JSON list of C-alpha atoms in Angstrom, two decimals:
[
{"chain": "A", "resi": 1, "resn": "MET", "atom": "CA", "xyz": [50.59, -44.45, -0.91]},
{"chain": "A", "resi": 2, "resn": "GLN", "atom": "CA", "xyz": [48.61, -45.11, 2.21]},
{"chain": "A", "resi": 3, "resn": "ARG", "atom": "CA", "xyz": [44.90, -44.43, 2.06]},
{"chain": "A", "resi": 4, "resn": "THR", "atom": "CA", "xyz": [43.40, -43.80, 5.45]},
{"chain": "A", "resi": 5, "resn": "GLN", "atom": "CA", "xyz": [40.20, -42.54, 6.96]},
{"chain": "A", "resi": 6, "resn": "LEU", "atom": "CA", "xyz": [40.74, -39.05, 8.31]},
{"chain": "A", "resi": 7, "resn": "PHE", "atom": "CA", "xyz": [39.28, -39.83, 11.70]},
{"chain": "A", "resi": 8, "resn": "PRO", "atom": "CA", "xyz": [39.11, -42.73, 14.11]},
{"chain": "A", "resi": 9, "resn": "SER", "atom": "CA", "xyz": [35.62, -44.21, 13.70]},
{"chain": "A", "resi": 10, "resn": "GLY", "atom": "CA", "xyz": [34.67, -43.43, 17.30]},
{"chain": "A", "resi": 11, "resn": "LEU", "atom": "CA", "xyz": [35.73, -39.79, 17.06]},
{"chain": "A", "resi": 12, "resn": "VAL", "atom": "CA", "xyz": [33.84, -38.43, 14.09]},
{"chain": "A", "resi": 13, "resn": "VAL", "atom": "CA", "xyz": [32.63, -38.80, 10.61]},
{"chain": "A", "resi": 14, "resn": "ALA", "atom": "CA", "xyz": [34.35, -36.24, 8.71]},
{"chain": "A", "resi": 15, "resn": "LEU", "atom": "CA", "xyz": [35.62, -33.90, 5.76]},
{"chain": "A", "resi": 16, "resn": "SER", "atom": "CA", "xyz": [36.36, -28.73, -0.21]},
{"chain": "A", "resi": 17, "resn": "LEU", "atom": "CA", "xyz": [35.04, -26.15, -2.92]},
{"chain": "A", "resi": 18, "resn": "PHE", "atom": "CA", "xyz": [31.46, -26.79, -3.94]},
{"chain": "A", "resi": 19, "resn": "ALA", "atom": "CA", "xyz": [31.51, -27.93, -7.56]},
{"chain": "A", "resi": 20, "resn": "GLY", "atom": "CA", "xyz": [28.77, -25.58, -8.76]},
{"chain": "A", "resi": 21, "resn": "ALA", "atom": "CA", "xyz": [29.42, -22.07, -9.93]},
{"chain": "A", "resi": 22, "resn": "TYR", "atom": "CA", "xyz": [26.24, -20.72, -8.33]},
{"chain": "A", "resi": 23, "resn": "SER", "atom": "CA", "xyz": [26.95, -19.62, -4.76]},
{"chain": "A", "resi": 24, "resn": "PRO", "atom": "CA", "xyz": [24.08, -17.86, -3.03]},
{"chain": "A", "resi": 25, "resn": "ALA", "atom": "CA", "xyz": [24.68, -16.08, 0.26]},
{"chain": "A", "resi": 26, "resn": "PHE", "atom": "CA", "xyz": [22.61, -18.70, 2.09]},
{"chain": "A", "resi": 27, "resn": "ALA", "atom": "CA", "xyz": [21.32, -21.96, 0.68]},
{"chain": "A", "resi": 28, "resn": "SER", "atom": "CA", "xyz": [20.34, -25.32, 2.12]},
{"chain": "A", "resi": 29, "resn": "ASP", "atom": "CA", "xyz": [20.28, -28.74, 0.47]},
{"chain": "A", "resi": 30, "resn": "ALA", "atom": "CA", "xyz": [23.63, -28.06, -1.20]},
{"chain": "A", "resi": 31, "resn": "GLU", "atom": "CA", "xyz": [26.24, -30.78, -1.68]},
{"chain": "A", "resi": 32, "resn": "PRO", "atom": "CA", "xyz": [29.18, -31.34, 0.68]},
{"chain": "A", "resi": 33, "resn": "PRO", "atom": "CA", "xyz": [32.33, -29.61, -0.59]},
{"chain": "A", "resi": 34, "resn": "LYS", "atom": "CA", "xyz": [34.58, -31.47, -3.04]},
{"chain": "A", "resi": 35, "resn": "ARG", "atom": "CA", "xyz": [38.35, -31.46, -2.77]},
{"chain": "A", "resi": 36, "resn": "ARG", "atom": "CA", "xyz": [40.78, -31.37, -5.65]},
{"chain": "A", "resi": 37, "resn": "PRO", "atom": "CA", "xyz": [42.03, -34.92, -6.32]},
{"chain": "A", "resi": 38, "resn": "GLY", "atom": "CA", "xyz": [45.65, -35.57, -5.42]},
{"chain": "A", "resi": 39, "resn": "LEU", "atom": "CA", "xyz": [47.96, -35.68, -2.42]},
{"chain": "A", "resi": 40, "resn": "TRP", "atom": "CA", "xyz": [46.88, -33.65, 0.61]},
{"chain": "A", "resi": 41, "resn": "ARG", "atom": "CA", "xyz": [48.63, -33.06, 3.94]},
{"chain": "A", "resi": 42, "resn": "ILE", "atom": "CA", "xyz": [45.87, -33.27, 6.55]},
{"chain": "A", "resi": 43, "resn": "SER", "atom": "CA", "xyz": [46.51, -32.20, 10.15]},
{"chain": "A", "resi": 44, "resn": "THR", "atom": "CA", "xyz": [43.87, -33.09, 12.73]},
{"chain": "A", "resi": 45, "resn": "ILE", "atom": "CA", "xyz": [43.88, -31.83, 16.30]},
{"chain": "A", "resi": 46, "resn": "SER", "atom": "CA", "xyz": [41.49, -32.91, 19.05]},
{"chain": "A", "resi": 47, "resn": "PRO", "atom": "CA", "xyz": [41.55, -33.43, 22.81]},
{"chain": "A", "resi": 48, "resn": "GLU", "atom": "CA", "xyz": [41.14, -37.19, 22.30]},
{"chain": "A", "resi": 49, "resn": "ILE", "atom": "CA", "xyz": [44.03, -37.80, 19.88]},
{"chain": "A", "resi": 50, "resn": "GLY", "atom": "CA", "xyz": [46.17, -34.67, 20.05]},
{"chain": "A", "resi": 51, "resn": "LEU", "atom": "CA", "xyz": [47.81, -33.61, 16.79]},
{"chain": "A", "resi": 52, "resn": "GLN", "atom": "CA", "xyz": [48.09, -36.06, 13.89]},
{"chain": "A", "resi": 53, "resn": "THR", "atom": "CA", "xyz": [49.38, -35.24, 10.43]},
{"chain": "A", "resi": 54, "resn": "ASN", "atom": "CA", "xyz": [49.00, -37.59, 7.46]},
{"chain": "A", "resi": 55, "resn": "ASP", "atom": "CA", "xyz": [49.59, -37.33, 3.75]},
{"chain": "A", "resi": 56, "resn": "VAL", "atom": "CA", "xyz": [46.41, -38.68, 2.16]},
{"chain": "A", "resi": 57, "resn": "CYS", "atom": "CA", "xyz": [45.62, -39.53, -1.46]},
{"chain": "A", "resi": 58, "resn": "ILE", "atom": "CA", "xyz": [42.23, -38.04, -2.37]},
{"chain": "A", "resi": 59, "resn": "GLU", "atom": "CA", "xyz": [40.49, -39.49, -5.42]},
{"chain": "A", "resi": 60, "resn": "VAL", "atom": "CA", "xyz": [37.67, -37.93, -7.47]},
{"chain": "A", "resi": 61, "resn": "GLY", "atom": "CA", "xyz": [34.81, -39.77, -5.69]},
{"chain": "A", "resi": 62, "resn": "ASP", "atom": "CA", "xyz": [36.16, -39.48, -2.11]},
{"chain": "A", "resi": 63, "resn": "SER", "atom": "CA", "xyz": [33.71, -37.75, 0.22]},
{"chain": "A", "resi": 64, "resn": "ILE", "atom": "CA", "xyz": [35.02, -35.05, 2.52]},
{"chain": "A", "resi": 65, "resn": "ILE", "atom": "CA", "xyz": [32.69, -36.31, 5.27]},
{"chain": "A", "resi": 66, "resn": "GLY", "atom": "CA", "xyz": [33.78, -39.95, 5.04]},
{"chain": "A", "resi": 67, "resn": "ALA", "atom": "CA", "xyz": [31.66, -43.05, 4.78]},
{"chain": "A", "resi": 68, "resn": "GLN", "atom": "CA", "xyz": [28.31, -43.09, 6.58]},
{"chain": "A", "resi": 69, "resn": "ASP", "atom": "CA", "xyz": [26.80, -46.18, 8.15]},
{"chain": "A", "resi": 70, "resn": "GLU", "atom": "CA", "xyz": [23.19, -47.31, 7.74]},
{"chain": "A", "resi": 71, "resn": "SER", "atom": "CA", "xyz": [22.06, -45.60, 10.94]},
{"chain": "A", "resi": 72, "resn": "CYS", "atom": "CA", "xyz": [22.93, -42.15, 9.58]},
{"chain": "A", "resi": 73, "resn": "ALA", "atom": "CA", "xyz": [20.39, -39.79, 8.07]},
{"chain": "A", "resi": 74, "resn": "LYS", "atom": "CA", "xyz": [21.26, -37.98, 4.85]},
{"chain": "A", "resi": 75, "resn": "PRO", "atom": "CA", "xyz": [23.69, -35.16, 5.77]},
{"chain": "A", "resi": 76, "resn": "SER", "atom": "CA", "xyz": [22.20, -31.68, 5.89]},
{"chain": "A", "resi": 77, "resn": "VAL", "atom": "CA", "xyz": [24.34, -29.18, 3.94]},
{"chain": "A", "resi": 78, "resn": "THR", "atom": "CA", "xyz": [23.94, -25.42, 4.23]},
{"chain": "A", "resi": 79, "resn": "ARG", "atom": "CA", "xyz": [26.00, -22.74, 2.48]},
{"chain": "A", "resi": 80, "resn": "ALA", "atom": "CA", "xyz": [26.38, -19.32, 4.08]},
{"chain": "A", "resi": 81, "resn": "ASN", "atom": "CA", "xyz": [28.59, -17.04, 1.98]},
{"chain": "A", "resi": 82, "resn": "ASP", "atom": "CA", "xyz": [32.05, -18.66, 2.00]},
{"chain": "A", "resi": 83, "resn": "GLN", "atom": "CA", "xyz": [31.19, -21.22, 4.70]},
{"chain": "A", "resi": 84, "resn": "ILE", "atom": "CA", "xyz": [29.66, -24.67, 4.33]},
{"chain": "A", "resi": 85, "resn": "ILE", "atom": "CA", "xyz": [27.95, -26.32, 7.31]},
{"chain": "A", "resi": 86, "resn": "VAL", "atom": "CA", "xyz": [27.37, -30.08, 7.21]},
{"chain": "A", "resi": 87, "resn": "THR", "atom": "CA", "xyz": [25.28, -31.72, 9.93]},
{"chain": "A", "resi": 88, "resn": "ILE", "atom": "CA", "xyz": [25.27, -35.50, 10.31]},
{"chain": "A", "resi": 89, "resn": "GLU", "atom": "CA", "xyz": [22.93, -37.46, 12.61]},
{"chain": "A", "resi": 90, "resn": "CYS", "atom": "CA", "xyz": [23.64, -41.15, 13.30]},
{"chain": "A", "resi": 91, "resn": "GLY", "atom": "CA", "xyz": [22.35, -43.87, 15.62]},
{"chain": "A", "resi": 92, "resn": "PRO", "atom": "CA", "xyz": [18.96, -44.90, 16.92]},
{"chain": "A", "resi": 93, "resn": "LYS", "atom": "CA", "xyz": [16.30, -42.18, 17.00]},
{"chain": "A", "resi": 94, "resn": "ASP", "atom": "CA", "xyz": [16.27, -42.07, 20.81]},
{"chain": "A", "resi": 95, "resn": "ALA", "atom": "CA", "xyz": [20.08, -41.68, 21.06]},
{"chain": "A", "resi": 96, "resn": "ARG", "atom": "CA", "xyz": [21.28, -39.80, 17.96]},
{"chain": "A", "resi": 97, "resn": "ASP", "atom": "CA", "xyz": [24.89, -38.64, 17.69]},
{"chain": "A", "resi": 98, "resn": "VAL", "atom": "CA", "xyz": [25.04, -35.25, 15.99]},
{"chain": "A", "resi": 99, "resn": "THR", "atom": "CA", "xyz": [28.16, -33.95, 14.27]},
{"chain": "A", "resi": 100, "resn": "SER", "atom": "CA", "xyz": [28.33, -30.43, 12.83]},
{"chain": "A", "resi": 101, "resn": "LEU", "atom": "CA", "xyz": [31.20, -29.53, 10.51]},
{"chain": "A", "resi": 102, "resn": "LEU", "atom": "CA", "xyz": [32.05, -25.97, 9.48]},
{"chain": "A", "resi": 103, "resn": "PHE", "atom": "CA", "xyz": [34.15, -25.88, 6.29]},
{"chain": "A", "resi": 104, "resn": "THR", "atom": "CA", "xyz": [36.09, -22.93, 4.87]},
{"chain": "A", "resi": 105, "resn": "GLY", "atom": "CA", "xyz": [38.71, -22.74, 2.14]},
{"chain": "A", "resi": 106, "resn": "ASP", "atom": "CA", "xyz": [39.04, -22.98, -1.62]},
{"chain": "A", "resi": 107, "resn": "PHE", "atom": "CA", "xyz": [39.29, -26.83, -1.59]},
{"chain": "A", "resi": 108, "resn": "GLN", "atom": "CA", "xyz": [41.78, -26.56, -4.46]},
{"chain": "A", "resi": 109, "resn": "SER", "atom": "CA", "xyz": [44.83, -25.61, -2.35]},
{"chain": "A", "resi": 110, "resn": "TRP", "atom": "CA", "xyz": [43.59, -25.59, 1.27]},
{"chain": "A", "resi": 111, "resn": "TYR", "atom": "CA", "xyz": [40.61, -26.03, 3.57]},
{"chain": "A", "resi": 112, "resn": "ARG", "atom": "CA", "xyz": [39.76, -26.04, 7.25]},
{"chain": "A", "resi": 113, "resn": "ALA", "atom": "CA", "xyz": [37.07, -28.07, 8.99]},
{"chain": "A", "resi": 114, "resn": "GLN", "atom": "CA", "xyz": [35.92, -27.41, 12.53]},
{"chain": "A", "resi": 115, "resn": "SER", "atom": "CA", "xyz": [33.74, -30.04, 14.17]},
{"chain": "A", "resi": 116, "resn": "LYS", "atom": "CA", "xyz": [31.49, -30.35, 17.18]},
{"chain": "A", "resi": 117, "resn": "THR", "atom": "CA", "xyz": [30.00, -33.72, 18.10]},
{"chain": "A", "resi": 118, "resn": "THR", "atom": "CA", "xyz": [27.32, -34.35, 20.70]},
{"chain": "A", "resi": 119, "resn": "ALA", "atom": "CA", "xyz": [26.73, -37.98, 21.66]},
{"chain": "A", "resi": 120, "resn": "SER", "atom": "CA", "xyz": [24.48, -38.82, 24.61]},
{"chain": "A", "resi": 121, "resn": "SER", "atom": "CA", "xyz": [26.10, -37.01, 27.54]},
{"chain": "A", "resi": 122, "resn": "ARG", "atom": "CA", "xyz": [29.52, -36.34, 26.00]},
{"chain": "A", "resi": 123, "resn": "ARG", "atom": "CA", "xyz": [30.76, -33.68, 23.64]},
{"chain": "A", "resi": 124, "resn": "SER", "atom": "CA", "xyz": [33.90, -33.60, 21.55]},
{"chain": "A", "resi": 125, "resn": "GLY", "atom": "CA", "xyz": [35.34, -31.89, 18.53]},
{"chain": "A", "resi": 126, "resn": "PHE", "atom": "CA", "xyz": [38.34, -31.45, 16.30]},
{"chain": "A", "resi": 127, "resn": "THR", "atom": "CA", "xyz": [39.90, -29.10, 13.79]},
{"chain": "A", "resi": 128, "resn": "ILE", "atom": "CA", "xyz": [41.40, -30.12, 10.45]},
{"chain": "A", "resi": 129, "resn": "ASP", "atom": "CA", "xyz": [43.80, -28.03, 8.41]},
{"chain": "A", "resi": 130, "resn": "ALA", "atom": "CA", "xyz": [44.51, -29.45, 4.95]},
{"chain": "A", "resi": 131, "resn": "LYS", "atom": "CA", "xyz": [46.99, -28.33, 2.29]},
{"chain": "A", "resi": 132, "resn": "PHE", "atom": "CA", "xyz": [47.20, -29.61, -1.28]},
{"chain": "A", "resi": 133, "resn": "LEU", "atom": "CA", "xyz": [50.65, -31.03, -2.06]},
{"chain": "A", "resi": 134, "resn": "SER", "atom": "CA", "xyz": [50.58, -32.61, -5.51]},
{"chain": "A", "resi": 135, "resn": "GLU", "atom": "CA", "xyz": [48.37, -33.92, -8.30]},
{"chain": "A", "resi": 136, "resn": "ARG", "atom": "CA", "xyz": [50.21, -37.24, -8.02]},
{"chain": "A", "resi": 137, "resn": "CYS", "atom": "CA", "xyz": [49.88, -39.49, -5.01]},
{"chain": "A", "resi": 138, "resn": "THR", "atom": "CA", "xyz": [53.06, -41.50, -5.53]},
{"chain": "A", "resi": 139, "resn": "ASN", "atom": "CA", "xyz": [56.16, -40.90, -3.43]}
]
């Protein structure tokens, strides 16, 4: 099974149900959502790459927001009812790239992520729709 990053590195850092049972209407400093381990069909659409669909094996420790490089600050995570907002800032302090991700879904069978990235003078974004396929990642 192919394991891939969900996004091209230049496009975004990116992307499930929060593991805790406590879910206040609005809370900050929460954790990014966690997806159910197994095989997921992930469809990404953006102006830069169009539509791409991949079957991806998600393991227990895989982060929904992907790997962060050393220039990134700790992601800010805010829960608002059934939505989770993750904000990621990367790069030098005078030229930070800011990505905001809005997550919805149950992260056991499906989720959606909507992103907006601001980098210097350009803006971009994408939408991900993900559907759980199987607990096993083999073909």
